[in-house]
Coordinates of C-alpha atoms in Angstrom, one line a residue:
X1 CA -7.9 44.8 -11.3
X2 CA -7.6 41.5 -10.1
X3 CA -10.9 40.9 -8.8
X4 CA -12.6 42.1 -11.1
X5 CA -10.4 40.0 -13.5
X6 CA -11.7 37.0 -11.9
X7 CA -15.2 37.7 -11.8
X8 CA -15.1 38.4 -15.1
X9 CA -13.3 34.6 -15.7
X10 CA -15.9 33.1 -13.9
X11 CA -18.6 34.7 -15.8
X12 CA -16.8 33.1 -19.2
X13 CA -16.6 29.4 -17.8
X14 CA -20.8 29.8 -16.1
X15 CA -21.2 31.2 -19.7
X16 CA -19.3 28.1 -21.6
X17 CA -20.3 25.4 -18.4
X18 CA -19.5 22.3 -20.7
X19 CA -16.8 23.4 -22.7
X20 CA -14.8 24.3 -19.6
X21 CA -16.0 21.0 -18.2
X22 CA -14.9 18.5 -21.1
X23 CA -12.1 20.7 -21.3
X24 CA -10.9 20.3 -17.9
X25 CA -11.0 16.4 -17.2
X26 CA -7.1 16.2 -17.9
X27 CA -6.9 18.8 -15.4
X28 CA -8.7 16.5 -13.4
X29 CA -7.7 13.5 -13.8
X30 CA -4.5 14.1 -13.8
X31 CA -4.9 15.9 -9.8
X32 CA -7.0 13.5 -8.8
X33 CA -3.9 10.1 -9.4
X34 CA -1.4 12.7 -8.1
X35 CA -3.5 12.9 -5.2
X36 CA -4.6 9.3 -4.6
X37 CA -1.3 7.5 -5.0
X38 CA 0.5 10.1 -2.4
X39 CA -2.6 9.4 -0.2
X40 CA -2.5 5.7 -0.7
X41 CA 1.3 5.7 -0.8
X42 CA 1.1 7.4 2.7
X43 CA -0.7 5.0 3.8
X44 CA 1.1 2.2 2.9
X45 CA 4.5 3.7 4.6
X46 CA 2.7 4.0 6.8
X47 CA 1.1 0.5 7.1
X48 CA 4.6 -0.9 6.6
X49 CA 6.1 1.7 9.7
X50 CA 3.5 -0.3 11.4
X51 CA 4.1 -3.5 11.2
X52 CA 7.3 -3.3 11.6
X53 CA 6.5 -1.9 14.8
X54 CA 4.5 -4.4 15.6
X55 CA 6.2 -7.3 14.3
X56 CA 10.4 -6.4 15.7
X57 CA 12.2 -4.9 13.7
X58 CA 15.3 -7.3 15.3
X59 CA 13.6 -10.6 13.9
X60 CA 15.1 -12.4 11.1
X61 CA 13.8 -14.9 8.9
X62 CA 15.0 -18.5 7.2
X63 CA 12.5 -19.9 4.8
X64 CA 13.2 -22.7 2.3
X65 CA 14.0 -21.3 -1.5
X66 CA 14.5 -22.5 -4.8
X67 CA 17.3 -23.6 -6.6
X68 CA 18.1 -25.7 -9.7
X69 CA 18.4 -29.4 -9.8
X70 CA 21.7 -30.4 -11.3
X71 CA 20.9 -32.8 -13.1
X72 CA 17.5 -31.5 -14.4
X73 CA 18.5 -27.9 -15.0
X74 CA 15.1 -27.4 -15.9
X75 CA 13.8 -28.1 -12.6
X76 CA 13.5 -26.0 -10.1
X77 CA 13.4 -28.1 -6.4
X78 CA 12.1 -26.5 -2.9
X79 CA 14.5 -28.5 -0.1
X80 CA 12.0 -27.9 2.8
X81 CA 13.2 -26.4 6.1
X82 CA 12.2 -29.1 9.1
X83 CA 12.1 -29.5 12.9
X84 CA 16.1 -30.9 12.7
X85 CA 17.1 -27.6 11.3
X86 CA 15.2 -25.6 13.4
X87 CA 16.9 -27.5 17.0
X88 CA 19.5 -27.7 14.9
X89 CA 19.5 -23.8 15.5
X90 CA 18.8 -24.2 18.0
X91 CA 21.8 -25.4 20.3
X92 CA 23.7 -23.6 18.0
X93 CA 23.2 -19.5 18.3
X94 CA 20.0 -20.3 20.6
X95 CA 22.3 -18.4 23.7
X96 CA 22.0 -15.8 21.5
X97 CA 18.9 -15.0 20.2
X98 CA 15.0 -16.5 20.9
X99 CA 13.9 -18.9 18.0
X100 CA 10.9 -20.6 16.7
X101 CA 9.0 -21.8 13.9
X102 CA 6.0 -21.4 12.2
X103 CA 4.0 -23.9 9.6
X104 CA 1.0 -22.8 7.9
X105 CA -1.5 -23.7 5.2
X106 CA -5.0 -23.3 4.0
X107 CA -8.2 -24.8 5.1
X108 CA -12.0 -24.7 6.5
X109 CA -12.8 -24.4 10.4
X110 CA -16.5 -25.5 10.7
X111 CA -18.3 -25.8 14.1
X112 CA -21.7 -26.8 13.8
X113 CA -23.0 -25.8 10.5
X114 CA -21.3 -23.1 10.0
X115 CA -17.5 -22.7 8.4
X116 CA -15.5 -20.4 6.5
X117 CA -11.5 -20.9 5.1
X118 CA -8.5 -20.1 7.5
X119 CA -5.1 -19.7 7.3
X120 CA -4.0 -23.0 10.0
X121 CA -0.5 -21.4 11.4
X122 CA 1.1 -24.4 13.7
X123 CA 3.6 -22.5 16.0
X124 CA 6.3 -23.4 18.4
X125 CA 7.0 -22.8 22.4
X126 CA 9.4 -19.2 21.9
X127 CA 6.1 -18.4 18.6
X128 CA 4.4 -15.5 21.2
X129 CA 7.6 -15.0 22.5
X130 CA 8.6 -12.9 18.8
X131 CA 5.3 -12.1 17.9
X132 CA 3.4 -9.0 19.3
X133 CA -1.3 -10.4 19.9
X134 CA -3.3 -8.5 21.4
X135 CA -6.6 -11.0 23.1
X136 CA -9.9 -10.0 23.0
X137 CA -10.3 -12.5 25.7
X138 CA -9.6 -15.6 26.5
X139 CA -5.1 -17.2 26.1
X140 CA -2.5 -17.3 24.4
X141 CA -0.9 -20.9 23.4
X142 CA 0.5 -22.5 26.5
X143 CA 4.3 -23.9 26.8
X144 CA 3.0 -27.1 27.6
X145 CA 0.3 -27.3 25.0
X146 CA 2.8 -26.7 22.6
X147 CA 4.6 -28.7 24.0
X148 CA 2.4 -32.2 24.5
X149 CA 0.7 -31.3 21.1
X150 CA -2.4 -30.6 22.5
X151 CA -6.4 -30.6 20.7
X152 CA -6.7 -26.2 21.5
X153 CA -6.0 -22.9 18.9
X154 CA -6.5 -19.3 18.8
X155 CA -9.1 -18.5 16.7
X156 CA -8.7 -14.6 14.7
X157 CA -11.6 -11.8 14.7
X158 CA -13.0 -12.4 11.9
X159 CA -12.8 -16.6 12.1
X160 CA -14.9 -15.8 15.6
X161 CA -17.4 -13.5 14.4
X162 CA -17.9 -17.3 11.0
X163 CA -18.0 -19.8 13.5
X164 CA -19.7 -18.1 16.7
X165 CA -21.6 -14.6 16.2
X166 CA -21.6 -12.5 18.4
X167 CA -21.9 -15.8 21.4
X168 CA -18.5 -16.7 23.2
X169 CA -16.4 -19.4 21.7
X170 CA -13.4 -20.1 24.2
X171 CA -14.2 -23.5 25.4
X172 CA -15.6 -24.5 21.9
X173 CA -14.9 -27.1 19.9
X174 CA -14.0 -26.6 17.2
X175 CA -13.0 -28.5 13.2
X176 CA -10.2 -27.9 12.1
X177 CA -9.5 -30.7 8.4
X178 CA -9.7 -33.2 10.5
X179 CA -9.3 -32.7 14.1
X180 CA -11.3 -30.8 16.7
X181 CA -9.6 -28.2 18.4
X182 CA -10.9 -26.0 22.1
X183 CA -11.0 -22.4 21.1
X184 CA -8.8 -20.8 24.9
X185 CA -8.0 -17.3 22.4
X186 CA -9.8 -14.9 20.3
X187 CA -7.7 -12.1 19.3
X188 CA -8.3 -9.0 18.2
X189 CA -8.9 -8.1 15.9
X190 CA -6.0 -6.5 13.1
X191 CA -7.4 -6.6 9.8
X192 CA -4.7 -7.3 7.0
X193 CA -0.3 -6.6 6.4
X194 CA 2.3 -7.8 4.0
X195 CA 2.0 -11.0 5.2
X196 CA -1.8 -11.8 5.3
X197 CA -5.5 -11.2 7.1
X198 CA -4.2 -11.0 10.6
X199 CA -7.7 -11.6 11.1
X200 CA -8.6 -14.6 9.2
X201 CA -5.9 -17.1 11.6
X202 CA -6.7 -19.9 13.8
X203 CA -2.6 -20.7 15.8
X204 CA -2.3 -24.6 16.4
X205 CA 0.5 -25.7 18.7
X206 CA 3.3 -26.7 16.0
X207 CA 3.4 -30.8 16.8
X208 CA -1.2 -31.0 16.3
X209 CA -0.9 -29.1 13.0
X210 CA 2.8 -31.7 11.9
X211 CA 1.0 -35.2 13.0
X212 CA -3.1 -34.4 12.2
X213 CA -2.8 -32.2 9.7
X214 CA -0.1 -31.6 7.2
X215 CA 1.3 -35.3 8.3
X216 CA 5.1 -34.4 7.3
X217 CA 7.6 -32.0 10.0
X218 CA 8.2 -29.3 7.8
X219 CA 8.7 -25.4 8.2
X220 CA 7.6 -22.8 6.5
X221 CA 9.5 -20.1 9.3
X222 CA 12.4 -20.1 11.5
X223 CA 12.3 -17.1 13.1
X224 CA 15.1 -15.3 15.4
X225 CA 15.0 -12.4 17.4
X226 CA 18.2 -11.0 17.2
X227 CA 18.8 -9.4 21.7
X228 CA 19.7 -5.3 20.2
X229 CA 18.9 -4.2 15.6
X230 CA 22.8 -3.5 16.0
X231 CA 23.4 -7.4 16.5
X232 CA 20.6 -8.3 13.1
X233 CA 23.8 -8.5 10.2
X234 CA 25.6 -9.8 12.2
X235 CA 23.2 -12.8 13.5
X236 CA 21.8 -13.6 10.6
X237 CA 25.2 -13.6 8.6
X238 CA 25.7 -16.3 11.4
X239 CA 22.6 -18.4 11.3
X240 CA 23.1 -18.0 7.2
X241 CA 26.8 -19.8 7.3
X242 CA 24.8 -22.9 9.8
X243 CA 21.9 -23.0 7.5
X244 CA 24.8 -23.9 5.5
X245 CA 26.3 -26.0 7.2
X246 CA 23.5 -28.4 8.3
X247 CA 22.2 -29.0 4.4
X248 CA 25.8 -29.3 3.5
X249 CA 26.2 -27.0 0.6
X250 CA 29.6 -26.9 -0.9
X251 CA 31.3 -23.3 -1.2
X252 CA 30.5 -21.7 -4.3
X253 CA 26.9 -23.7 -4.8
X254 CA 23.9 -21.3 -4.5
X255 CA 21.8 -21.2 -1.6
X256 CA 18.8 -23.0 -1.6
X257 CA 16.8 -21.5 1.0
X258 CA 16.5 -17.4 1.9
X259 CA 17.8 -15.5 5.6
X260 CA 16.2 -12.0 5.4
X261 CA 15.3 -9.3 8.1
X262 CA 11.7 -7.7 8.9
X263 CA 14.4 -3.9 8.1
X264 CA 14.9 -5.8 4.6
X265 CA 10.9 -6.6 3.7
X266 CA 10.6 -3.3 4.8
X267 CA 12.6 -1.8 3.2
X268 CA 12.0 -3.6 -0.5
X269 CA 8.0 -3.3 0.1
X270 CA 9.1 0.9 0.7
X271 CA 11.3 0.3 -2.7
X272 CA 8.2 -1.5 -4.8
X273 CA 5.5 1.7 -3.2
X274 CA 7.8 3.9 -4.5
X275 CA 8.9 2.4 -7.9
X276 CA 5.1 2.1 -8.8
X277 CA 4.2 5.3 -7.1
X278 CA 7.1 7.0 -9.2
X279 CA 5.1 5.0 -12.8
X280 CA 1.7 5.5 -12.1
X281 CA 3.0 9.8 -11.0
X282 CA 4.5 9.7 -14.2
X283 CA 1.1 9.0 -16.0
X284 CA -0.1 11.4 -14.0
X285 CA 1.8 14.3 -14.9
X286 CA 1.2 13.1 -18.6
X287 CA -2.2 14.0 -17.5
X288 CA -1.5 17.4 -16.8
X289 CA 0.3 17.7 -19.5
X290 CA -3.2 16.9 -21.9
X291 CA -4.9 18.7 -19.2
X292 CA -3.5 22.9 -19.9
X293 CA -2.6 21.2 -23.9
X294 CA -6.7 21.2 -23.7
X295 CA -6.4 24.4 -21.4
X296 CA -4.3 26.1 -24.5
X297 CA -6.7 24.9 -27.0
X298 CA -9.6 26.3 -25.7
X299 CA -8.2 29.7 -24.9
X300 CA -7.0 30.5 -28.2
X301 CA -10.5 29.8 -29.2
X302 CA -11.9 31.6 -26.8
X303 CA -9.3 34.8 -28.0
X304 CA -10.5 34.6 -31.2
X305 CA -14.4 33.8 -30.7
X306 CA -13.8 37.4 -28.6
X307 CA -12.0 39.0 -30.7
X308 CA -14.9 42.1 -31.3
X309 CA -14.8 41.7 -27.4
X310 CA -10.5 42.9 -27.0
X311 CA -11.0 45.6 -29.7
X312 CA -13.4 46.5 -27.9
X313 CA -12.2 47.0 -24.6
X314 CA -9.0 48.1 -26.6
X315 CA -11.0 51.4 -27.5
X316 CA -11.9 52.5 -24.2
X317 CA -8.9 52.3 -23.2
X318 CA -7.7 48.5 -22.1
X319 CA -3.4 48.5 -22.2
X320 CA -2.3 44.7 -23.9
X321 CA -1.6 44.0 -19.5
X322 CA -5.2 44.2 -18.8
X323 CA -5.8 41.9 -21.4
X324 CA -2.7 39.6 -21.5
X325 CA -4.1 40.2 -17.2
X326 CA -8.0 38.6 -18.7
X327 CA -6.8 35.8 -20.4
X328 CA -4.5 35.0 -17.4
X329 CA -6.1 35.2 -15.3
X330 CA -9.3 33.0 -17.0
X331 CA -7.2 30.6 -17.6
X332 CA -5.8 30.0 -13.6
X333 CA -9.0 30.0 -12.6
X334 CA -10.4 27.5 -15.1
X335 CA -7.0 25.4 -14.1
X336 CA -7.8 26.0 -10.3
X337 CA -11.2 25.0 -10.7
X338 CA -9.8 22.5 -12.5
X339 CA -7.7 21.1 -9.5
X340 CA -10.2 21.6 -7.5
X341 CA -12.6 19.2 -8.0
X342 CA -9.0 16.7 -8.7
X343 CA -8.4 17.4 -5.8
X344 CA -11.2 16.5 -3.6
X345 CA -11.9 13.3 -6.6
X346 CA -8.7 12.2 -5.4
X347 CA -8.9 12.3 -1.7
X348 CA -12.8 10.5 -1.9
X349 CA -10.7 7.6 -4.1
X350 CA -8.6 7.2 -1.6
X351 CA -10.3 6.8 1.1
X352 CA -12.2 4.3 -0.4
X353 CA -9.1 2.1 -1.7
X354 CA -6.5 2.2 1.9
X355 CA -10.8 1.5 3.0
X356 CA -11.0 -0.9 1.0
X357 CA -6.3 -2.6 1.4
X358 CA -7.6 -1.5 4.9
X359 CA -4.7 0.9 5.8
X360 CA -4.3 4.4 6.9
X361 CA -5.8 7.2 5.5
X362 CA -3.5 9.7 5.7
X363 CA -4.1 12.7 3.4
X364 CA -0.4 14.7 3.2
X365 CA -2.4 18.7 3.2
X366 CA 1.4 19.6 2.1
X367 CA 0.8 18.0 -1.3
X368 CA -2.6 19.0 -1.3
X369 CA -1.7 22.8 -1.3
X370 CA 1.7 22.4 -3.9
X371 CA -1.1 20.6 -6.0
X372 CA -3.1 23.2 -6.6
X373 CA -0.9 25.9 -6.3
X374 CA 0.8 23.7 -9.5
X375 CA -2.8 23.4 -11.2
X376 CA -2.9 27.8 -10.7
X377 CA 0.7 27.2 -12.5
X378 CA -0.6 25.2 -15.3
X379 CA -3.2 28.1 -16.3
X380 CA -0.4 30.7 -16.4
X381 CA 1.9 28.4 -18.3
X382 CA -0.6 27.2 -20.9
X383 CA -2.4 29.8 -20.9
X384 CA -0.1 32.4 -22.4
X385 CA 1.3 32.5 -25.8
X386 CA -4.0 32.6 -25.9
X387 CA -3.9 35.2 -23.7
X388 CA 0.0 37.0 -25.3
X389 CA -2.4 36.7 -28.7
X390 CA -4.9 38.3 -27.3
X391 CA -3.0 41.3 -25.6
X392 CA -0.8 42.2 -29.4
X393 CA -4.4 42.4 -31.2
X394 CA -4.9 44.8 -33.4
X395 CA -7.6 47.1 -31.9
X396 CA -9.0 48.3 -35.4
X397 CA -8.9 44.8 -37.2
X398 CA -10.3 43.7 -34.1
X399 CA -13.4 45.9 -33.8
X400 CA -13.5 44.8 -37.6
X401 CA -13.8 40.7 -36.4
X402 CA -17.5 38.8 -36.9

């Protein structure tokens, strides 16, 4: 009986292809949006976990914050971190943690006639002990090179490809702004992360960056690596206290710097992803509701058009339950088809977006199955009233219908 109802439902849908497709648009769009959001959100969360594992959950970051000028409240000032802050922090807490620093800007990097815009990052001696970098070839900057402000650099994979193509860049001298640097290492492809494209980096000694590129002893960040995850919170408090002392911030005054840890960054990123997913998910749910209303409308039209058919079926023995099941099956099959099309479309959209964002494509099979079931349920819920209306038709009145 059920298979016969499905066959009749498919035949009815096939007779009205364009009308059925237009009816399903709401369901297709809603399901596609939900699937795409869940898949992209899952990929982004995997990216967060991977970045946290790659950069270390014990990292603490100190960087300049924005503060209003008391003399001119409308003006917002940024008090940069300097080498003095780095040295004093190293003296006060260096025995408890590893401390490094970085400064950065964006410049054109060139080799002969080839050039590209790259993120130039000046790094201190301990930088490479805090950040995990995998080399494709060559080596990292040595402590002696960093300490002596040597004209050497390590470049990302996109920089190497843009400047050298398939050639080996090791030993070549490239121009970074004004200074020339000898390439000593090429990083393995790492892709984009929440801190930017890691493949367009050029790492140089911090002293070289400050003397030949920025002309200032300012730092973008000071990085502190806690000995264990249990010590991250107390060390973060200690760093903040030390920074307040070094920057002579009076009690009760707002900090003109920020101290965060990697776990906090990841929580914030996860919260943002969750909030955006929830908002867009609500919009997708509205689309599903509209799709359900569309199915109800088209089923009401179908019942009206097939009133005489219903009367004939009742006259030859069909019960009210049979008519109800037929129209409910037709509505649920119609909605399920829309759901399946939406799932395929949503996965395709997610695949394109995750590839563009360089995050993992992680389809949630449980969610896919649940959404397929929800699609069928939408048909049952919104098709129930039209089906009940058809089942309650008087056979004699139905046979008279023209």
